[in-house]
Coordinates of C-alpha atoms in Angstrom, one line a residue:
Chain A
M1 CA 98.1 115.1 112.7
K2 CA 101.1 116.8 114.2
N3 CA 100.9 114.5 117.2
K4 CA 100.9 111.4 114.9
I5 CA 104.0 112.5 113.1
L6 CA 105.7 113.2 116.4
F7 CA 104.6 109.8 117.7
S8 CA 105.9 107.9 114.7
L9 CA 109.2 109.8 114.9
I10 CA 109.6 108.8 118.5
V11 CA 108.9 105.2 117.7
L12 CA 111.4 105.3 114.9
F13 CA 114.0 106.8 117.2
L14 CA 113.4 104.2 119.8
L15 CA 113.7 101.4 117.3
I16 CA 117.0 102.8 116.0
L17 CA 118.2 103.1 119.6
T18 CA 117.2 99.5 120.3
F19 CA 119.0 98.1 117.3
W20 CA 122.0 100.1 118.1
W21 CA 122.0 98.9 121.7
G22 CA 121.3 95.4 120.5
G23 CA 124.7 95.1 119.1
N24 CA 124.4 95.7 115.4
A25 CA 126.2 99.0 115.8
P26 CA 129.9 98.8 115.0
G27 CA 132.2 99.3 118.0
L28 CA 129.7 98.6 120.6
Q29 CA 129.1 94.9 120.6
G30 CA 128.8 93.9 117.0
M31 CA 131.0 92.9 114.2
P32 CA 133.3 95.3 112.4
T33 CA 133.0 93.0 109.4
P34 CA 130.0 93.3 107.1
L35 CA 127.2 91.0 108.0
V36 CA 126.9 87.8 106.0
E37 CA 123.6 87.6 104.2
N38 CA 121.5 84.6 104.7
A39 CA 123.9 83.2 107.1
A40 CA 122.1 80.5 108.9
P41 CA 123.5 80.3 112.5
S42 CA 126.1 77.7 111.8
K43 CA 126.5 76.6 115.4
E44 CA 125.6 73.2 116.5
K45 CA 121.9 74.1 116.6
V46 CA 121.0 72.9 113.2
Q47 CA 117.7 71.1 113.6
A48 CA 116.2 68.4 111.4
D49 CA 114.2 70.7 109.2
Q50 CA 117.1 73.1 108.6
S51 CA 119.8 70.6 107.9
P52 CA 119.1 69.9 104.2
S53 CA 119.5 73.6 103.2
V54 CA 122.7 74.1 105.3
A55 CA 124.5 70.9 104.8
V56 CA 124.6 70.9 101.1
E57 CA 128.3 70.7 101.0
T58 CA 128.6 67.9 103.5
P59 CA 125.9 65.4 102.3
K60 CA 128.2 62.5 102.8
T61 CA 128.8 62.9 106.5
E62 CA 125.2 63.5 107.2
D63 CA 124.0 60.4 105.4
A64 CA 126.7 58.5 107.2
N65 CA 125.4 59.9 110.5
E66 CA 121.8 59.1 109.8
A67 CA 122.8 55.6 108.7
S68 CA 124.7 55.2 111.9
V69 CA 121.8 56.4 114.0
A70 CA 119.6 53.8 112.2
A71 CA 122.2 51.1 112.5
T72 CA 122.9 51.6 116.2
G73 CA 119.3 52.2 117.0
T74 CA 118.0 48.7 116.6
P75 CA 120.7 46.6 118.1
A76 CA 120.7 48.9 121.1
E77 CA 117.1 48.2 121.7
E78 CA 117.7 44.5 121.5
N79 CA 120.5 44.9 124.1
K80 CA 118.0 46.3 126.5
S81 CA 117.4 42.9 128.1
T82 CA 121.0 42.4 129.0
N83 CA 120.7 45.1 131.6
E84 CA 124.3 46.0 131.8
T85 CA 124.0 49.6 132.6
P86 CA 127.3 51.6 132.7
A87 CA 128.1 53.4 136.0
E88 CA 126.4 56.6 134.8
P89 CA 123.3 57.6 136.7
K90 CA 122.1 60.4 134.5
E91 CA 121.1 59.0 131.1
E92 CA 117.5 60.0 130.9
T93 CA 117.8 61.4 127.5
N94 CA 118.7 58.3 125.6
P95 CA 118.5 55.3 127.9
T96 CA 118.1 52.7 125.2
I97 CA 121.3 53.6 123.4
S98 CA 123.6 54.0 126.5
E99 CA 122.8 50.6 127.8
S100 CA 125.0 48.9 125.2
S101 CA 128.1 47.8 127.1
E102 CA 131.1 48.1 124.8
E103 CA 133.6 50.6 126.2
L104 CA 135.1 52.9 123.5
T105 CA 137.3 55.9 123.8
C106 CA 137.4 59.3 122.1
T107 CA 139.3 62.5 122.7
L108 CA 137.3 65.4 124.1
S109 CA 138.4 69.0 124.5
V110 CA 136.6 72.2 125.2
Q111 CA 138.4 75.4 124.3
C112 CA 137.6 79.1 124.1
D113 CA 140.8 80.7 123.0
T114 CA 139.1 82.8 120.3
V115 CA 137.6 84.9 123.1
F116 CA 141.0 86.4 123.9
S117 CA 141.3 88.1 120.5
H118 CA 138.0 89.9 121.1
T119 CA 138.4 90.9 124.8
D120 CA 136.7 94.2 124.1
W121 CA 133.4 92.5 123.2
I122 CA 133.1 90.4 126.3
D123 CA 132.0 91.3 129.8
S124 CA 135.0 91.5 132.1
G125 CA 133.3 89.5 134.7
I126 CA 133.1 86.5 132.4
L127 CA 136.7 87.1 131.2
D128 CA 137.9 86.8 134.8
I129 CA 136.7 83.2 135.2
L130 CA 138.0 81.8 131.9
P131 CA 141.2 79.8 132.1
A132 CA 144.2 81.7 130.8
D133 CA 145.1 79.2 128.2
G134 CA 141.5 79.0 126.9
L135 CA 141.2 75.3 127.7
I136 CA 138.1 74.7 129.7
F137 CA 138.6 71.0 129.3
P138 CA 142.0 70.0 128.1
P139 CA 142.2 67.3 125.4
Q140 CA 142.1 63.9 127.0
K141 CA 140.9 60.4 126.3
V142 CA 137.5 59.7 127.7
V143 CA 135.4 56.5 127.8
F144 CA 132.1 56.2 126.1
Y145 CA 129.7 53.4 125.3
E146 CA 128.7 52.3 121.9
G147 CA 125.9 54.3 120.4
E148 CA 126.4 57.4 122.5
S149 CA 126.3 60.8 121.0
V150 CA 128.6 63.8 121.3
Y151 CA 126.2 65.3 123.8
D152 CA 126.1 62.2 126.0
V153 CA 129.9 62.3 126.3
L154 CA 130.0 66.0 126.9
L155 CA 127.3 65.9 129.6
R156 CA 129.0 63.0 131.5
Q157 CA 132.4 64.6 131.4
M158 CA 131.2 68.0 132.5
Q159 CA 129.2 66.5 135.4
E160 CA 132.1 64.3 136.5
N161 CA 134.5 67.3 136.5
R162 CA 131.9 69.7 137.9
I163 CA 132.3 72.0 135.0
H164 CA 129.3 74.3 134.4
F165 CA 127.3 73.2 131.3
E166 CA 123.9 74.4 130.2
F167 CA 121.8 73.2 127.2
S168 CA 118.3 73.4 126.0
T169 CA 116.3 70.6 124.5
T170 CA 113.9 70.5 121.6
P171 CA 112.0 67.3 122.2
L172 CA 110.3 67.4 118.7
Y173 CA 113.6 66.9 116.9
N174 CA 115.3 65.2 119.9
S175 CA 118.0 67.8 119.5
I176 CA 120.2 69.5 122.1
Y177 CA 121.4 73.0 121.8
V178 CA 124.5 73.8 123.9
E179 CA 124.0 77.3 125.4
G180 CA 127.1 77.6 127.6
I181 CA 130.0 75.7 128.9
G182 CA 132.1 76.9 131.8
N183 CA 129.8 79.9 132.2
L184 CA 130.7 81.1 128.7
Y185 CA 127.4 81.5 126.9
E186 CA 126.3 82.0 123.4
F187 CA 126.3 85.7 122.4
D188 CA 128.6 86.5 125.3
C189 CA 131.3 87.6 122.9
G190 CA 129.6 89.5 120.1
E191 CA 126.5 88.6 118.0
G192 CA 128.0 85.7 116.1
S193 CA 129.4 83.8 119.1
G194 CA 128.4 80.4 120.4
W195 CA 129.6 76.9 120.9
M196 CA 130.4 74.6 117.9
Y197 CA 131.8 71.1 117.8
K198 CA 134.2 69.5 115.5
V199 CA 134.7 65.8 115.0
G200 CA 138.0 65.0 113.3
D201 CA 138.3 67.7 110.6
T202 CA 134.6 68.5 110.0
F203 CA 132.0 70.6 111.7
P204 CA 128.9 68.3 111.6
K205 CA 125.8 70.2 110.7
I206 CA 123.5 68.3 113.0
S207 CA 122.7 68.5 116.6
C208 CA 125.3 67.1 119.0
S209 CA 122.7 64.7 120.3
E210 CA 122.2 63.2 116.8
Y211 CA 125.9 62.7 116.1
I212 CA 126.8 59.1 117.1
L213 CA 130.5 58.7 118.0
Q214 CA 132.8 56.1 116.5
N215 CA 135.8 54.7 118.3
N216 CA 138.8 57.0 118.5
D217 CA 136.9 60.1 117.3
V218 CA 138.5 63.4 118.2
V219 CA 135.7 65.7 119.5
R220 CA 136.6 69.4 120.0
W221 CA 134.2 71.9 121.4
M222 CA 135.2 75.4 120.2
Y223 CA 133.8 78.8 121.1
T224 CA 133.4 81.0 118.0
C225 CA 133.1 84.7 118.0
D226 CA 132.4 85.0 114.3
R227 CA 129.8 82.4 113.2
G228 CA 132.4 79.7 112.9
K229 CA 134.9 81.5 110.7
D230 CA 137.5 82.0 113.4
V231 CA 137.6 78.3 114.3
G232 CA 137.9 77.1 110.8
D233 CA 134.4 76.3 109.6
T234 CA 134.3 77.1 105.9
V235 CA 130.7 76.1 105.3
Q236 CA 128.3 79.0 105.7
Chain B
M1 CA 99.7 107.9 157.3
K2 CA 96.6 109.1 155.6
S3 CA 98.1 112.6 155.9
F4 CA 100.3 111.8 152.8
G5 CA 97.1 111.5 150.9
T6 CA 96.4 115.1 151.6
Y7 CA 99.4 116.3 149.6
H8 CA 99.1 117.6 146.0
P9 CA 98.6 114.8 143.4
L10 CA 101.8 115.9 141.7
V11 CA 103.8 115.2 144.8
I12 CA 102.2 111.9 145.3
A13 CA 102.6 110.9 141.7
S14 CA 106.2 111.9 141.6
Y15 CA 106.9 110.0 144.8
F16 CA 105.4 106.8 143.4
I17 CA 107.1 107.2 140.0
F18 CA 110.5 107.4 141.8
V19 CA 109.6 104.5 144.1
F20 CA 108.6 102.3 141.2
F21 CA 111.6 103.2 139.0
I22 CA 114.1 102.8 141.7
S23 CA 112.7 99.5 143.1
C24 CA 112.5 98.0 139.6
L25 CA 116.0 99.2 138.4
S26 CA 118.4 98.5 141.2
M27 CA 119.3 94.9 141.9
H28 CA 121.8 95.4 144.6
P29 CA 120.8 93.1 147.6
V30 CA 121.2 95.9 150.1
S31 CA 119.0 98.2 148.1
L32 CA 116.4 95.4 147.7
G33 CA 116.5 95.0 151.5
I34 CA 115.9 98.7 152.0
H35 CA 113.1 98.8 149.5
F36 CA 111.4 95.8 151.1
V37 CA 111.7 97.1 154.6
S38 CA 110.4 100.5 153.7
A39 CA 107.5 99.0 151.7
V40 CA 106.5 96.9 154.7
L41 CA 106.8 100.0 157.0
F42 CA 104.7 102.0 154.6
T43 CA 102.0 99.4 154.4
L44 CA 102.1 98.9 158.2
C45 CA 101.5 102.6 158.8
L46 CA 98.8 102.7 156.1
S47 CA 96.7 99.7 157.0
G48 CA 97.8 98.3 160.3
M49 CA 99.5 95.1 161.5
K50 CA 96.9 92.6 160.7
K51 CA 96.3 93.6 157.1
T52 CA 100.1 93.9 156.4
V53 CA 100.8 90.4 157.7
R54 CA 97.9 89.0 155.6
L55 CA 99.1 90.7 152.5
I56 CA 102.7 89.4 153.0
L57 CA 101.4 85.9 153.6
T58 CA 99.4 86.0 150.4
L59 CA 102.4 87.3 148.5
L60 CA 104.7 84.5 149.8
P61 CA 103.5 81.8 147.3
V62 CA 104.0 84.3 144.5
G63 CA 107.6 84.8 145.6
C64 CA 108.2 81.1 145.9
L65 CA 106.8 80.5 142.4
S66 CA 109.0 83.2 141.0
V67 CA 112.1 81.6 142.7
L68 CA 111.2 78.2 141.3
M69 CA 110.7 79.5 137.8
N70 CA 114.0 81.5 137.9
V71 CA 116.0 78.5 139.2
L72 CA 114.4 76.1 136.6
F73 CA 115.3 78.3 133.6
N74 CA 118.5 80.0 134.7
H75 CA 121.6 77.9 135.2
N76 CA 124.3 80.4 135.1
G77 CA 126.9 80.6 137.8
I78 CA 130.2 79.0 138.8
T79 CA 129.2 77.3 142.1
I80 CA 127.3 74.1 141.2
L81 CA 125.2 72.8 144.0
A82 CA 123.3 70.0 142.4
Y83 CA 122.0 68.8 139.0
F84 CA 118.4 68.7 137.8
P85 CA 117.1 65.4 136.4
N86 CA 117.6 66.6 132.8
G87 CA 121.3 67.4 133.5
N88 CA 121.3 71.1 133.8
P89 CA 123.0 72.5 136.9
L90 CA 121.5 74.2 139.9
T91 CA 124.0 77.0 140.9
K92 CA 124.4 79.1 144.0
E93 CA 124.4 82.3 141.9
S94 CA 121.2 81.6 140.1
L95 CA 119.5 80.7 143.5
L96 CA 120.6 84.0 145.0
Y97 CA 119.5 85.9 141.9
A98 CA 116.1 84.2 142.0
L99 CA 115.7 85.1 145.7
C100 CA 116.6 88.7 145.0
A101 CA 114.2 88.9 142.0
A102 CA 111.4 87.4 144.1
L103 CA 112.1 90.0 146.8
M104 CA 111.9 92.7 144.2
L105 CA 108.6 91.3 142.9
I106 CA 107.0 91.2 146.4
T107 CA 108.3 94.8 147.1
V108 CA 106.7 96.2 143.9
I109 CA 103.4 94.5 144.6
L110 CA 103.4 96.0 148.1
W111 CA 104.1 99.4 146.6
C112 CA 101.2 98.9 144.2
S113 CA 98.8 98.2 147.1
A114 CA 100.1 101.3 148.8
L115 CA 99.6 103.3 145.6
Y116 CA 96.1 102.0 145.4
C117 CA 95.3 103.2 149.0
I118 CA 96.8 106.6 148.6
M119 CA 96.1 107.6 145.1
T120 CA 92.4 108.1 144.5
S121 CA 90.9 108.0 141.0
D122 CA 90.3 111.8 141.3
M123 CA 94.0 112.3 141.7
L124 CA 94.8 110.0 138.8
I125 CA 92.6 111.9 136.5
Y126 CA 94.0 115.2 137.7
V127 CA 97.6 114.1 137.0
C128 CA 97.1 112.2 133.7
G129 CA 93.9 113.9 132.4
R130 CA 95.6 116.6 130.5
V131 CA 98.0 114.3 128.7
F132 CA 95.9 111.2 128.0
P133 CA 92.4 111.8 129.1
S134 CA 90.7 108.7 127.9
L135 CA 93.4 106.4 129.2
A136 CA 93.4 108.0 132.6
L137 CA 89.6 107.6 132.7
M138 CA 89.9 104.0 131.7
I139 CA 92.5 103.2 134.3
S140 CA 90.6 104.9 137.1
M141 CA 87.4 103.0 136.1
A142 CA 89.3 99.7 135.9
L143 CA 90.8 100.4 139.4
H144 CA 87.4 101.2 140.7
F145 CA 85.9 98.1 139.2
V146 CA 87.2 95.4 141.5
P147 CA 86.2 96.8 144.9
E148 CA 82.9 97.8 143.3
F149 CA 82.4 94.2 142.2
C150 CA 83.1 92.9 145.7
R151 CA 80.6 95.5 147.2
Q152 CA 77.9 94.5 144.7
W153 CA 78.5 90.9 145.5
K154 CA 77.8 91.4 149.2
V155 CA 74.6 93.4 148.4
I156 CA 73.3 90.7 146.1
A157 CA 74.2 87.9 148.5
N158 CA 72.4 89.7 151.3
G159 CA 69.3 90.1 149.0
Q160 CA 69.4 86.5 148.1
A161 CA 69.7 85.5 151.8
C162 CA 66.5 87.5 152.5
I163 CA 64.5 85.4 150.1
G164 CA 65.8 82.2 151.7
K165 CA 68.7 81.4 149.4
N166 CA 71.5 81.7 151.9
E167 CA 73.1 78.3 151.6
K168 CA 76.5 78.4 150.0
T169 CA 75.8 75.9 147.4
L170 CA 77.3 76.0 143.9
K171 CA 73.9 76.8 142.4
N172 CA 73.4 79.8 144.7
T173 CA 76.9 81.1 144.0
L174 CA 76.4 80.8 140.3
R175 CA 73.1 82.6 140.7
I176 CA 74.7 85.5 142.5
F177 CA 77.4 85.6 139.9
S178 CA 74.9 85.7 137.1
I179 CA 73.0 88.5 138.7
L180 CA 76.3 90.4 139.3
I181 CA 77.3 90.1 135.7
T182 CA 73.8 91.3 134.5
R183 CA 73.9 94.2 136.9
S184 CA 77.4 95.4 136.0
L185 CA 76.5 95.2 132.2
E186 CA 73.5 97.3 133.0
N187 CA 75.6 99.7 135.0
A188 CA 78.0 100.1 132.1
M189 CA 75.1 101.1 129.8
D190 CA 73.9 103.5 132.5
T191 CA 77.4 105.0 132.9
A192 CA 77.8 105.5 129.2
D193 CA 74.4 107.1 128.8
S194 CA 74.9 109.4 131.7
M195 CA 78.4 110.4 130.5
K196 CA 77.0 111.1 127.0
S197 CA 74.2 113.2 128.4
R198 CA 76.7 115.3 130.3
G199 CA 78.6 116.0 127.2
F200 CA 81.5 113.6 127.4
G201 CA 83.8 113.9 124.4
L202 CA 82.9 117.4 123.5
M203 CA 85.9 119.6 122.9
P204 CA 85.5 122.7 125.0
R205 CA 85.5 120.8 128.3
T206 CA 87.1 121.6 131.6
S207 CA 87.5 119.5 134.7
F208 CA 87.2 120.8 138.2
S209 CA 89.6 120.1 141.0
N210 CA 90.4 121.8 144.2
Y211 CA 94.0 120.8 144.7
I212 CA 96.2 123.7 145.7
F213 CA 99.9 123.6 145.4
S214 CA 100.9 125.1 148.7
V215 CA 104.4 125.8 150.2
R216 CA 104.7 122.5 152.0
N217 CA 103.9 120.7 148.8
G218 CA 106.7 122.6 147.1
I219 CA 109.2 121.8 149.8
V220 CA 108.3 118.1 149.7
L221 CA 108.4 118.0 145.9
G222 CA 111.8 119.7 146.0
I223 CA 113.2 117.1 148.4
L224 CA 111.8 114.3 146.4
L225 CA 113.3 115.5 143.1
L226 CA 116.7 116.1 144.7
L227 CA 116.9 112.7 146.3
G228 CA 115.4 111.0 143.2
A229 CA 117.8 112.6 140.8
Y230 CA 120.8 111.6 143.0
I231 CA 119.6 108.0 143.2
M232 CA 118.8 107.8 139.5
A233 CA 122.3 109.1 138.7
G234 CA 123.6 106.3 140.9
I235 CA 121.5 103.7 139.1
F236 CA 122.6 104.7 135.7
G237 CA 126.2 105.3 136.8
T238 CA 128.2 102.9 138.9
G239 CA 126.6 103.3 142.3
F240 CA 124.7 100.0 142.5
C241 CA 127.2 97.8 140.8
F242 CA 126.7 94.2 141.8
Q243 CA 127.6 91.2 139.7
Y244 CA 125.5 88.1 140.1
F245 CA 126.8 86.1 137.1
P246 CA 129.0 84.2 136.5
Q247 CA 130.2 84.8 140.1
I248 CA 128.9 87.0 142.8
K249 CA 131.1 90.0 143.1
S250 CA 130.5 93.2 144.8
P251 CA 132.7 96.3 144.8
E252 CA 134.0 97.4 148.1
I253 CA 131.6 99.4 150.1
S254 CA 132.7 103.0 150.0
F255 CA 131.1 106.3 150.8
Y256 CA 129.2 106.7 147.5
P257 CA 126.9 103.6 147.7
L258 CA 126.4 104.2 151.4
S259 CA 125.2 107.7 150.7
L260 CA 122.9 106.3 147.9
W261 CA 121.4 103.8 150.3
L262 CA 120.8 106.6 152.9
C263 CA 119.1 108.7 150.2
E264 CA 117.0 105.7 149.2
A265 CA 115.8 105.1 152.8
L266 CA 115.1 108.8 153.1
L267 CA 113.1 108.9 149.9
F268 CA 111.2 105.8 150.4
L269 CA 110.3 106.6 154.0
L270 CA 109.5 110.2 153.4
P271 CA 105.7 109.8 153.8
V272 CA 106.3 107.8 157.0
I273 CA 108.6 110.4 158.4
L274 CA 106.3 113.2 157.4
S275 CA 103.2 111.6 159.1
C276 CA 105.2 110.9 162.3
W277 CA 106.4 114.4 162.4
E278 CA 102.9 115.8 161.9
E279 CA 101.6 113.6 164.6
H280 CA 104.3 114.7 166.9
R281 CA 103.5 118.4 166.2
W282 CA 99.9 117.7 166.8
T283 CA 100.5 116.2 170.2
V284 CA 102.9 119.0 171.1
S285 CA 100.4 121.7 170.2
Q286 CA 97.6 119.8 172.0
S287 CA 99.6 119.6 175.2
K288 CA 100.4 123.3 175.0
I289 CA 96.7 124.2 175.2

């Protein structure tokens, strides 16, 4: 009996220690602000089954996106026979869409300046390699082809400029989750940190591989340290 | 090398605990090299050239698989070497990390084989029997199980060969396997019965052992504890700092890590040194006669 009580106390102690170490403890890794209840991780990883509950406040954009997916899906497949492949070898993820030939431009940038206001949360080794102005990829006009998604453009630009970029794929939803750009990963700067993307003024609540770009869109990839609040995402 | 097996179980157990902890916890490439070389030397002294080479050759595929897995799932690092077909990068840092992790895996498996040769089930029960008796018994029986299985297999195969079934066909092999399973199940029943009839599980129970903690054990244990404590302090402190990600960065080599590596080599090779020294003493005293 005595042993059992002792054992459970040890387990409890270990659990508390683990949670403390895991970053929930203030001052170590975690947030000094109170945790937001029911906060779905509002990064770009919002998969198909989650999107209705999260994107209540932006139904319009979502419908538009889905419509554009549907709209560009069929003509792209018809264009398959034209065989005008752009000079991009790595397009295994969505070959049918990228084969459409029309060249469009958008503005792409990747920035991580929010990290510098939380330098005590981040490992100094990662801080060393980040650019001083926080611009991993300064804003510039890039070419893309009709029907390509935010992810396609990002992948091509990162590979062309030899910037490190890691993602993971969920084939079931055909969704891409961006884990790290320029060796700055999710959770590197506190518990609520990760990469988000902004098209124009909104943060789309769908995966970046689902968001089909329009001509002259302004895409900004931003690193958040506080679940999107510090980069201006108001939707929780 | 078998002379290390004549030490007190406590000394042997603490040696292996330190060895496992240290080789699992420090990821500095130099430390990994030291661990690997000493593990190979230990195995060499224990079981000879031929067996060591065979063991390392069988471990190589395991290492390769571990490197492959690591590289496939870890893409961190600033130096991009190439791209995988799905678009994720292959980096120099992740490759180096994978190699180091594979080396660590092989080293730990080598130590496990060494532990198996040195630590008999008797010693295991002596060391752990007081704290968790049933678990210790189970571990020792499980460790005993595999070689026993192989031995029984040979016996049955010989028996089958005597009645003319010595061809290595699938049917015969399955037959031997079936006999083996039946026999080991029966054995388990026998063991359980015999243990019960000898009073296993009754409370006022003692176990006999004839291990004596002599002066030489005390000296060796003292050296082990001193070295181990120093290295552990280094591991949890800053002694083995080495940064793999996002870029490889190592602090300048100063006296402190050098002393740690020396202590590691001493600790890991202590049994080898002891056995060499004992052999030397033996030849010297022989030549005096």
